[in-house]
CSV table of C-alpha atoms and ligand atoms in Angstrom, one decimal:
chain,number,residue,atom,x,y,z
A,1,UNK,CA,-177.9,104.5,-70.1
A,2,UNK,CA,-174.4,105.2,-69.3
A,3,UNK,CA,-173.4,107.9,-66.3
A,4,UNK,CA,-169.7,108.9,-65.3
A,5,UNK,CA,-169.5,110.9,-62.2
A,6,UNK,CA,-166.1,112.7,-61.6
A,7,UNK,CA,-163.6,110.6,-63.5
A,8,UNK,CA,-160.5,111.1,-63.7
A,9,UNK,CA,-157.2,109.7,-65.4
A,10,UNK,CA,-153.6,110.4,-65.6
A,11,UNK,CA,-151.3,108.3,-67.5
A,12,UNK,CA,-147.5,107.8,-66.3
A,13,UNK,CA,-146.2,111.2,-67.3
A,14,UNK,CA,-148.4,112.4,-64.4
A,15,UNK,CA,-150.1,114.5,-66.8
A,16,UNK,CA,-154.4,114.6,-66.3
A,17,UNK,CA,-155.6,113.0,-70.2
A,18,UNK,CA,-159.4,113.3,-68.0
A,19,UNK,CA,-159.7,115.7,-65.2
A,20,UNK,CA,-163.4,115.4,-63.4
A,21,UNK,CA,-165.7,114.0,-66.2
A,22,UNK,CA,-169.3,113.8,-65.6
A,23,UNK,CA,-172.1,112.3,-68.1
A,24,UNK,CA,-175.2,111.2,-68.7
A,25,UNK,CA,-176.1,109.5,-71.7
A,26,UNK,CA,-179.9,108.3,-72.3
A,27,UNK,CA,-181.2,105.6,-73.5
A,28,UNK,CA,-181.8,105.8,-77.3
A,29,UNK,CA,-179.3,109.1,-77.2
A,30,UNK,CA,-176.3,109.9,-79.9
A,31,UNK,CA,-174.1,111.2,-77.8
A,32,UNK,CA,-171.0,112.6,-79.6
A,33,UNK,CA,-167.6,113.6,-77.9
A,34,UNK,CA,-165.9,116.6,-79.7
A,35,UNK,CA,-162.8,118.4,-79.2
A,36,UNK,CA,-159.1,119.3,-80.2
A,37,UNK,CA,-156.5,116.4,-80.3
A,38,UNK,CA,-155.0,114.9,-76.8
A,39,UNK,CA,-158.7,116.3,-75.1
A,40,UNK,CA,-159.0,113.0,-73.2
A,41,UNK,CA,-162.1,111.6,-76.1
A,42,UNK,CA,-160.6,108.4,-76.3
A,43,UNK,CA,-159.3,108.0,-73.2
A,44,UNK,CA,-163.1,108.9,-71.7
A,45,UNK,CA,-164.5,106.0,-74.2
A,46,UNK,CA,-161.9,103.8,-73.4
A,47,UNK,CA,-163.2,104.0,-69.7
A,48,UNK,CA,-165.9,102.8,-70.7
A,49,UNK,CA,-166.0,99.2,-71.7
A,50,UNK,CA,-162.7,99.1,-69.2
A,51,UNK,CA,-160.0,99.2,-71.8
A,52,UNK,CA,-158.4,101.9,-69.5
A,53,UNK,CA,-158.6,102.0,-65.6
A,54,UNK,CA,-159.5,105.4,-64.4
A,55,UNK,CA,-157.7,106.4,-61.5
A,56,UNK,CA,-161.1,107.8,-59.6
A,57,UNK,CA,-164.6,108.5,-60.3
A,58,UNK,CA,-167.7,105.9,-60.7
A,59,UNK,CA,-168.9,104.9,-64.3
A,60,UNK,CA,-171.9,103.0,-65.2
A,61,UNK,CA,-173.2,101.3,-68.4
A,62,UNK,CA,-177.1,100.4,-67.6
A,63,UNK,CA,-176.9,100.2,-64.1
A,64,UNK,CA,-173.6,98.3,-63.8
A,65,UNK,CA,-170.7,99.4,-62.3
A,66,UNK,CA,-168.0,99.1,-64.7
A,67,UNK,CA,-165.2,98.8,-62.4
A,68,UNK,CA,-166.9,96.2,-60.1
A,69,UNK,CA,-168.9,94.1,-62.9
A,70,UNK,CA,-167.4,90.9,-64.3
A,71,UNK,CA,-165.6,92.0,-67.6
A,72,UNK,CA,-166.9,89.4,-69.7
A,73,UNK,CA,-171.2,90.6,-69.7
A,74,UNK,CA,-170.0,94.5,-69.5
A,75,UNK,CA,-168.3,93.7,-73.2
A,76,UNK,CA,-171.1,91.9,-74.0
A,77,UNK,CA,-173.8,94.6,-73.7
A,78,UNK,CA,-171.1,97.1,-75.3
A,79,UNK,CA,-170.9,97.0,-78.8
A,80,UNK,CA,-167.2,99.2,-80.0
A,81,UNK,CA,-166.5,100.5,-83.6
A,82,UNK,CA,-162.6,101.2,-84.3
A,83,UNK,CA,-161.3,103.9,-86.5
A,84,UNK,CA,-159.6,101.3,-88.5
A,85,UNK,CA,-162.4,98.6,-88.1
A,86,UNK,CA,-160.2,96.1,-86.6
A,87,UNK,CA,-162.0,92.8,-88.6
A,88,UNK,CA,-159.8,89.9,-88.6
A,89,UNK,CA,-158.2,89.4,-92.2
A,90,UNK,CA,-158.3,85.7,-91.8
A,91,UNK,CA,-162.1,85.5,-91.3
A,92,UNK,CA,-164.9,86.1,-94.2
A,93,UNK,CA,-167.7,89.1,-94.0
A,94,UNK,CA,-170.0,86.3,-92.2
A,95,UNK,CA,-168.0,85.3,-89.6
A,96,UNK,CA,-166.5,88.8,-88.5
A,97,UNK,CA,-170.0,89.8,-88.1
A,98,UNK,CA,-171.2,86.2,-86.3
A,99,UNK,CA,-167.7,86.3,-84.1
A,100,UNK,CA,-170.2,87.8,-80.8
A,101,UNK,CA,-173.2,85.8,-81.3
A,102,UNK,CA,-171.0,82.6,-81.6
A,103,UNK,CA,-169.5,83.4,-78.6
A,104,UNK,CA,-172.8,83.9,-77.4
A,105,UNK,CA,-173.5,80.2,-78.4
A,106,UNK,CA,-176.5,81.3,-80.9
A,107,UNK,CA,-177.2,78.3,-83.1
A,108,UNK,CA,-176.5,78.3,-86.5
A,109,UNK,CA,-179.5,79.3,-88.5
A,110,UNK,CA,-180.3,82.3,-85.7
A,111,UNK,CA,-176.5,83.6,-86.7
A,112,UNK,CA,-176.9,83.2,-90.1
A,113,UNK,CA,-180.3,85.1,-90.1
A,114,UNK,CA,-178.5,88.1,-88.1
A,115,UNK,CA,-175.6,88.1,-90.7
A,116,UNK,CA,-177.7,88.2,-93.8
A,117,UNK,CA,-180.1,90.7,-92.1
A,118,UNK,CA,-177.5,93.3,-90.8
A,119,UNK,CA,-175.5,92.7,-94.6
A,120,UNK,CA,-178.8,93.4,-96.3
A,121,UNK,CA,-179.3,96.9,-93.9
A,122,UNK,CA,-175.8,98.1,-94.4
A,123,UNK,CA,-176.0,97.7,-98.1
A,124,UNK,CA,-174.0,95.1,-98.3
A,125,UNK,CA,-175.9,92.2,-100.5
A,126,UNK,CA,-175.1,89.0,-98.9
A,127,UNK,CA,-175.1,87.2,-102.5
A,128,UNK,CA,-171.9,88.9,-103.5
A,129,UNK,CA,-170.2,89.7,-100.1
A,130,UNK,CA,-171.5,86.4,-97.2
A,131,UNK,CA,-168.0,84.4,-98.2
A,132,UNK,CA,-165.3,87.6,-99.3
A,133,UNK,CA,-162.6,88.5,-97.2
A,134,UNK,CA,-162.1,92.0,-95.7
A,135,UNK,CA,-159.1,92.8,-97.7
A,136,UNK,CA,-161.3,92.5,-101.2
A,137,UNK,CA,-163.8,94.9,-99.5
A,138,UNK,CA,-163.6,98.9,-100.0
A,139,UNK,CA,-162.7,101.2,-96.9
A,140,UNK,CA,-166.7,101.9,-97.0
A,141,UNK,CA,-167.7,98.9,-97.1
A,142,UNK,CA,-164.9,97.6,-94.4
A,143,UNK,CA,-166.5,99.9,-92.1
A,144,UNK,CA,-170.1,99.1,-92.4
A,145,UNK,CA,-168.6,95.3,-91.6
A,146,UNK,CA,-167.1,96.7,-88.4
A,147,UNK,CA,-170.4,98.3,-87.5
A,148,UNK,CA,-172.4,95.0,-88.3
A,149,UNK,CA,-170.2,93.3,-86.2
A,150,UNK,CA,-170.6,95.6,-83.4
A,151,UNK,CA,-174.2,95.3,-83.5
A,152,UNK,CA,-174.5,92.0,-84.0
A,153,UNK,CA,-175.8,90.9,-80.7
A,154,UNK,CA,-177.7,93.8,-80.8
A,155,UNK,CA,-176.4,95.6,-77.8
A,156,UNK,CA,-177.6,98.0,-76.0
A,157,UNK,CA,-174.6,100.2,-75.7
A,158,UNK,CA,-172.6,101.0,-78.8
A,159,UNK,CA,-169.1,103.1,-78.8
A,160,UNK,CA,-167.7,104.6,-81.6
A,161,UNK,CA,-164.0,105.7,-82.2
A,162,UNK,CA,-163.7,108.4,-85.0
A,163,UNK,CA,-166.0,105.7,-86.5
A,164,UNK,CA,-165.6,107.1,-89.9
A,165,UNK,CA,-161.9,109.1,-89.9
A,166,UNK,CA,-160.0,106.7,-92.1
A,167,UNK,CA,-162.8,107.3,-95.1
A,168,UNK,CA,-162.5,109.5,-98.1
A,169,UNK,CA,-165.0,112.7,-97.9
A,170,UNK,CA,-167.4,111.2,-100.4
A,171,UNK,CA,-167.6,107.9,-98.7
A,172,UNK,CA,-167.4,109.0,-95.2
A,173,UNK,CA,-171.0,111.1,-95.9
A,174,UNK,CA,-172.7,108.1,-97.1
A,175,UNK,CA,-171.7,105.7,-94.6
A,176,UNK,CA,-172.4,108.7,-92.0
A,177,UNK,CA,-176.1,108.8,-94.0
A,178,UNK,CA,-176.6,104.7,-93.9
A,179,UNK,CA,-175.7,105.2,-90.1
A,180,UNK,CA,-178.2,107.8,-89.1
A,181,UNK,CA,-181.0,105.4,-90.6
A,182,UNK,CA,-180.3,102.8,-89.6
A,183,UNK,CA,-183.4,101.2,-87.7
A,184,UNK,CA,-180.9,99.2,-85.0
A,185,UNK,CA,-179.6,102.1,-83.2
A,186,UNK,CA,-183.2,103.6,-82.4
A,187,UNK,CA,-183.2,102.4,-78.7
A,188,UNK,CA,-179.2,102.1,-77.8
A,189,UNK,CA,-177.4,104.1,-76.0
A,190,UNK,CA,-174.3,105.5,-78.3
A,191,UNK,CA,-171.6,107.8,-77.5
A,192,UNK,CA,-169.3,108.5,-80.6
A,193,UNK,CA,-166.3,110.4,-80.4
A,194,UNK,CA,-165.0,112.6,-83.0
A,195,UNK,CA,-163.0,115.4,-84.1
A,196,UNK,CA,-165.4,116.7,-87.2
A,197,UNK,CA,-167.4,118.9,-86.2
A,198,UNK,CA,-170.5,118.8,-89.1
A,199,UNK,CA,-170.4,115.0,-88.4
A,200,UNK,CA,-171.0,116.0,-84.6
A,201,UNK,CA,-173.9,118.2,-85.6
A,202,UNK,CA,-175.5,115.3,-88.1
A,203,UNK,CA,-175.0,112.4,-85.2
A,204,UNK,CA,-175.2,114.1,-82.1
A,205,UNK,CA,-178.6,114.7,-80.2
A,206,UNK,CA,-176.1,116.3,-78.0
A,207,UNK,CA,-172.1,117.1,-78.2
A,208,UNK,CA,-169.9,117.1,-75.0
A,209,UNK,CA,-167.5,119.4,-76.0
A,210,UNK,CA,-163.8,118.9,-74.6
A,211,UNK,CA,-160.7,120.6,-73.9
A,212,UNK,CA,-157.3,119.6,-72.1
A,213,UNK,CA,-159.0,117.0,-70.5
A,214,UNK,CA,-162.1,118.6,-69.3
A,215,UNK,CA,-165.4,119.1,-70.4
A,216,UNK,CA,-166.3,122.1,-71.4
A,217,UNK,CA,-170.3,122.0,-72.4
A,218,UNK,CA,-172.6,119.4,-73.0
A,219,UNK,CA,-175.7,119.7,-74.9
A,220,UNK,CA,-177.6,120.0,-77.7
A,221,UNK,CA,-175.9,121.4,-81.0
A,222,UNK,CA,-178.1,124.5,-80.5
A,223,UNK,CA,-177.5,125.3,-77.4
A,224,UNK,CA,-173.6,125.1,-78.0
A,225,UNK,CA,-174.0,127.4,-80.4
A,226,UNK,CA,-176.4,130.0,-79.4
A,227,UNK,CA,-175.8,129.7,-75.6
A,228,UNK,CA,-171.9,128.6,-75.4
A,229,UNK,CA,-170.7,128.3,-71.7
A,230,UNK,CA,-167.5,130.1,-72.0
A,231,UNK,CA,-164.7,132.1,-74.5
A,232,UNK,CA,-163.3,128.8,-75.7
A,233,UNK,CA,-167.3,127.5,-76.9
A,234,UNK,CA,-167.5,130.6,-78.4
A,235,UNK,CA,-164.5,130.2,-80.3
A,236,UNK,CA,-164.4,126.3,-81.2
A,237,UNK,CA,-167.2,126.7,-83.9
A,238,UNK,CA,-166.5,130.3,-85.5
A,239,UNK,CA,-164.6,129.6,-88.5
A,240,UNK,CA,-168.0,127.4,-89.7
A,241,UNK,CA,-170.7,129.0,-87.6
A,242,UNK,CA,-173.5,130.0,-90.5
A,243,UNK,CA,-173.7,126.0,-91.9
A,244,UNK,CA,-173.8,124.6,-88.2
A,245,UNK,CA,-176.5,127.1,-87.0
A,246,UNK,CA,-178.1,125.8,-90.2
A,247,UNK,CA,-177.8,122.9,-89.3
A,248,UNK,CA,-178.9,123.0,-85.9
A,249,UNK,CA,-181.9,124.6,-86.1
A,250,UNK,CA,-184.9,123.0,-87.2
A,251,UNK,CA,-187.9,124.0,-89.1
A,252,UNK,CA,-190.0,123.4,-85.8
A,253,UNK,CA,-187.5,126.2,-84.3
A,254,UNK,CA,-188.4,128.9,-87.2
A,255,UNK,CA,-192.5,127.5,-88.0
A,256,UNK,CA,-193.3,130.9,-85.8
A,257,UNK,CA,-191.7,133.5,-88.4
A,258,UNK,CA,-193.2,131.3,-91.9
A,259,UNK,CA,-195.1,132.6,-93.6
A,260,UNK,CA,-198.4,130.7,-93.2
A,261,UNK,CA,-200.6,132.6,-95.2
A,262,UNK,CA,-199.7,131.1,-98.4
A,263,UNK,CA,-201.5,128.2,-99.8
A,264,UNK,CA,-199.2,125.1,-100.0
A,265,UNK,CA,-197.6,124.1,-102.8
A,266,UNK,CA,-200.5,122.0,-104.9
A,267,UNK,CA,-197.3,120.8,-107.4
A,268,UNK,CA,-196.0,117.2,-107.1
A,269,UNK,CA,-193.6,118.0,-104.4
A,270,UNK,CA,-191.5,116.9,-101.4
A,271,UNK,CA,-193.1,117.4,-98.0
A,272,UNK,CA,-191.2,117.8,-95.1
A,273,UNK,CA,-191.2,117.1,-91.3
A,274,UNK,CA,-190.9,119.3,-88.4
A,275,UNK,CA,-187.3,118.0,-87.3
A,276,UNK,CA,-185.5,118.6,-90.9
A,277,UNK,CA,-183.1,121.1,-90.1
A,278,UNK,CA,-183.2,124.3,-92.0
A,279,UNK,CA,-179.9,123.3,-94.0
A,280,UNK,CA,-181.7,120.2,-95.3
A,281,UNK,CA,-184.4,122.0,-96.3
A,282,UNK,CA,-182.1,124.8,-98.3
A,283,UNK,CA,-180.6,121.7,-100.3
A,284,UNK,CA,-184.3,120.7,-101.1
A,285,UNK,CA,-184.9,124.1,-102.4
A,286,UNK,CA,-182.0,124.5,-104.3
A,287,UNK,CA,-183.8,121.2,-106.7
A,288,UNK,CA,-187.4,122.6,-106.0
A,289,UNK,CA,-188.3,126.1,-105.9
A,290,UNK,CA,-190.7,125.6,-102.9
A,291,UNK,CA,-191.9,123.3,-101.0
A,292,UNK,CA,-194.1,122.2,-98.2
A,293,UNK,CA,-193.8,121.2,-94.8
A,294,UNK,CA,-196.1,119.8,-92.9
A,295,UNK,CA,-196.7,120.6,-89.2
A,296,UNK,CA,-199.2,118.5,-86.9
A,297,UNK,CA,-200.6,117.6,-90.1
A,298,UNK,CA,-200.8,121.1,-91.6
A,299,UNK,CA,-198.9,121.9,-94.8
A,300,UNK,CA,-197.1,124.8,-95.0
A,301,UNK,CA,-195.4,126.1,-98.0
A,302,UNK,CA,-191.9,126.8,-97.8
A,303,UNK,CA,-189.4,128.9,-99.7
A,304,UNK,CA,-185.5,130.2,-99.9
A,305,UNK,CA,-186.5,133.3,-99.1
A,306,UNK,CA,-189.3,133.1,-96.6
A,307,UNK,CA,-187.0,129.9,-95.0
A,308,UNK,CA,-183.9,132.3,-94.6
A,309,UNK,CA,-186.1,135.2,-93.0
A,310,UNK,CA,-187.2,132.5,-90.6
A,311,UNK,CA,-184.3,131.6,-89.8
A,312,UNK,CA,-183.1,135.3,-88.9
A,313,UNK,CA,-185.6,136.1,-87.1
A,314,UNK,CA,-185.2,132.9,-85.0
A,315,UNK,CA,-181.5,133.9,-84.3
A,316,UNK,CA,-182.5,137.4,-83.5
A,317,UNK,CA,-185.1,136.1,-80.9
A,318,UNK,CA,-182.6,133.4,-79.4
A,319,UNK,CA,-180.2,136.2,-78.6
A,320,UNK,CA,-182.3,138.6,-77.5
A,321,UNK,CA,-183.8,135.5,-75.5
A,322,UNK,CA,-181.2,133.6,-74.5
A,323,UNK,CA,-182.3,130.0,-72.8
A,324,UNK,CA,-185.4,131.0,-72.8
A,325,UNK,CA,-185.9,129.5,-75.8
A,326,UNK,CA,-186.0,125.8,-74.7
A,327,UNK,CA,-182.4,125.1,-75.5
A,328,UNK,CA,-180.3,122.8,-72.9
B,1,ATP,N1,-151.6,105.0,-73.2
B,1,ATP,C1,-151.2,106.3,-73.0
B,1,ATP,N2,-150.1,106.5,-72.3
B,1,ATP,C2,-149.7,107.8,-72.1
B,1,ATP,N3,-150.4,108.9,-72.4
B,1,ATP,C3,-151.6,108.7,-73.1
B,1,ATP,C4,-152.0,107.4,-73.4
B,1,ATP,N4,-153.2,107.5,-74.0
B,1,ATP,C5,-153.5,108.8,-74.1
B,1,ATP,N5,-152.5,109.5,-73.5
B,1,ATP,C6,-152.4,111.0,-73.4
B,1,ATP,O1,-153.7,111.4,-72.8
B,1,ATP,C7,-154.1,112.6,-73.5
B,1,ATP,C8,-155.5,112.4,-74.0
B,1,ATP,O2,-155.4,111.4,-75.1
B,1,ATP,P1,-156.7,110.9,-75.9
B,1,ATP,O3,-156.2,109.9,-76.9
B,1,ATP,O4,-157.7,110.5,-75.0
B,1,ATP,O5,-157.2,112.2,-76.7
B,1,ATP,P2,-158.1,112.4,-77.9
B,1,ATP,O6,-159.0,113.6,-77.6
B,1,ATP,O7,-158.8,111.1,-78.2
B,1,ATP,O8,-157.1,112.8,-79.1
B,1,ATP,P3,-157.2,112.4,-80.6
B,1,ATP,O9,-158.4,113.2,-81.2
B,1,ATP,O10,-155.9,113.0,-81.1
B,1,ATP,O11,-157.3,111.0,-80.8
B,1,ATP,C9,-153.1,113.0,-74.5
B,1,ATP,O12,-152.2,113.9,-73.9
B,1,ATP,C10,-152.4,111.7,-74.8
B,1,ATP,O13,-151.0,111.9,-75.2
């Protein structure tokens, strides 16, 4: 769990790059910063795992004081994924990825294990890649190094810095996909900071949105959309607003406006849960023409039409509702 409470930092032009941050991240939550450029989303991650001093305010990282705790076991419960992946060019796939647990003094076979089981997750087969050097890898492939190595010693914290921003489109979604099911980050505390919003809304169980330095909201992609704090909320998500609230909202949030009179669908077909958002479920309908879902072990059928009328209804009921709803 990581908790900031009133931090602040100015650099030397005097200038606050964080004015009065305060968070708290769960254990086992994605927490993704968002925000314009020069918002302070680095500078807040940075605080972090004490790259940068702030100049007030307490932070914690499971209990520890960052600013008191002995550097050394803070980094080691932190593990940090660069933009540009930072892997030494000089050392193979194997030991970029073994550099922590060798510091750790794992022996040999336990390190090796770890490698070839991270390598094998990240979908990079250990027969072909164990002994190359980063600079024969792709950019894709680069980064799901970096991200190996970070959670090597399987930490419990893990911070992300525009993670995926120096990938193409194309590549970018698929390491974005490997990411989100990926078994390891199940129980760690993350906190990812981007300037995309869709990849906020696909990674985030909540988004702290920020501004000039300050926070602006935090919470769940819903709720920054259908209950946004203030003007500049509002504003920050209109130009894509239809494919986030897509996005956001879940078939669990629109199950009271389906249609549940109709038999489900006895074809061969995909069955969905209750937490596929409403845009995944579109893109399944667009290859089946319905489909099912199932809910506490009913199955309901599901399609375009029926789904979208869900949907509106939902969003007519949220804002005729407000909060009421059960967003935060
Ligand atoms: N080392 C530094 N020295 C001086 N000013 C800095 C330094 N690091 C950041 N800043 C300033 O602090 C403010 C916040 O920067 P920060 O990098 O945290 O923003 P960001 O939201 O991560 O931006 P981006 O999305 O462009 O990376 C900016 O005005 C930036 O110029």
């Amino acid at each position: 769990m990581i908790k900031l409470e009133h931090v602040n930092k100015s650099f030397h032009n005097g200038k606050p790059a964080v004015s009065d941050i305060s968070l708290d991240v769960n254990t086992g939550e994605t927490l993704v910063l968002l925000g314009t450029s020069g918002s302070g989303k680095t500078t807040t991650l940075r605080m972090i795992n004490r790259l940068i001093a702030p100049d007030s305010g307490q932070i914690y990282v499971n209990g520890m004081n960052v600013n008191t705790h002995e550097i050394t076991s803070l980094r080691r419960t932190i593990g940090y994924v660069l933009q540009d992946n930072g892997l030494f060019p000089h050392y193979t796939v194997a030991e970029n990825i073994g550099i922590v647990p060798a510091l750790l003094k794992w022996d040999k076979k336990r390190i090796d294990d770890r490698i070839r089981t991270l390598m094998q997750k990240l979908h990079l087969p250990p027969g072909e890649y164990y002994n190359a050097y980063p600079q024969q890898l792709s950019g894709g492939q680069q980064q799901r190094v970096g991200l190996a190595r970070a959670l090597a010693a399987d930490p419990p914290v893990l911070l992300m810095d525009e993670p995926f921003g120096a990938l193409d489109p194309v590549t970018r979604a698929s390491v974005r996909k490997e990411f989100r099911s990926l078994d390891e980050i199940n129980n760690k505390t993350v906190i990812m900071v981007t300037h995309d919003v869709q990849e906020a809304f696909e990674l985030g169980d909540r988004i702290c949105l920020m501004d000039n330095g300050m926070v602006q909201q935090t919470g769940t992609p819903a709720a920054l959309l259908f209950s946004p704090a203030n003007d500049f909320v509002r504003a920050f998500f209109d130009d894509q607003r239809l494919l986030l609230e897509l996005k956001a909202v879940r078939l669990a949030d629109v199950r009271p406006w389906l249609d549940t009179n109709t038999p489900p669908s006895t074809a061969d077909t995909a069955v969905l849960q209750e937490e596929t958002s409403c845009w995944q479920a579109m893109e399944q309908l667009t290859m089946l023409s319905s489909l099912n879902y199932t809910n506490r072990g009913n199955l309901i059928s599901i399609d375009t039409s029926g789904l979208m009328h869900a949907f509106t209804q939902y969003k007519q009921t949220i804002s005729s509702n407000g909060r009421s709803t059960g967003l935060s």
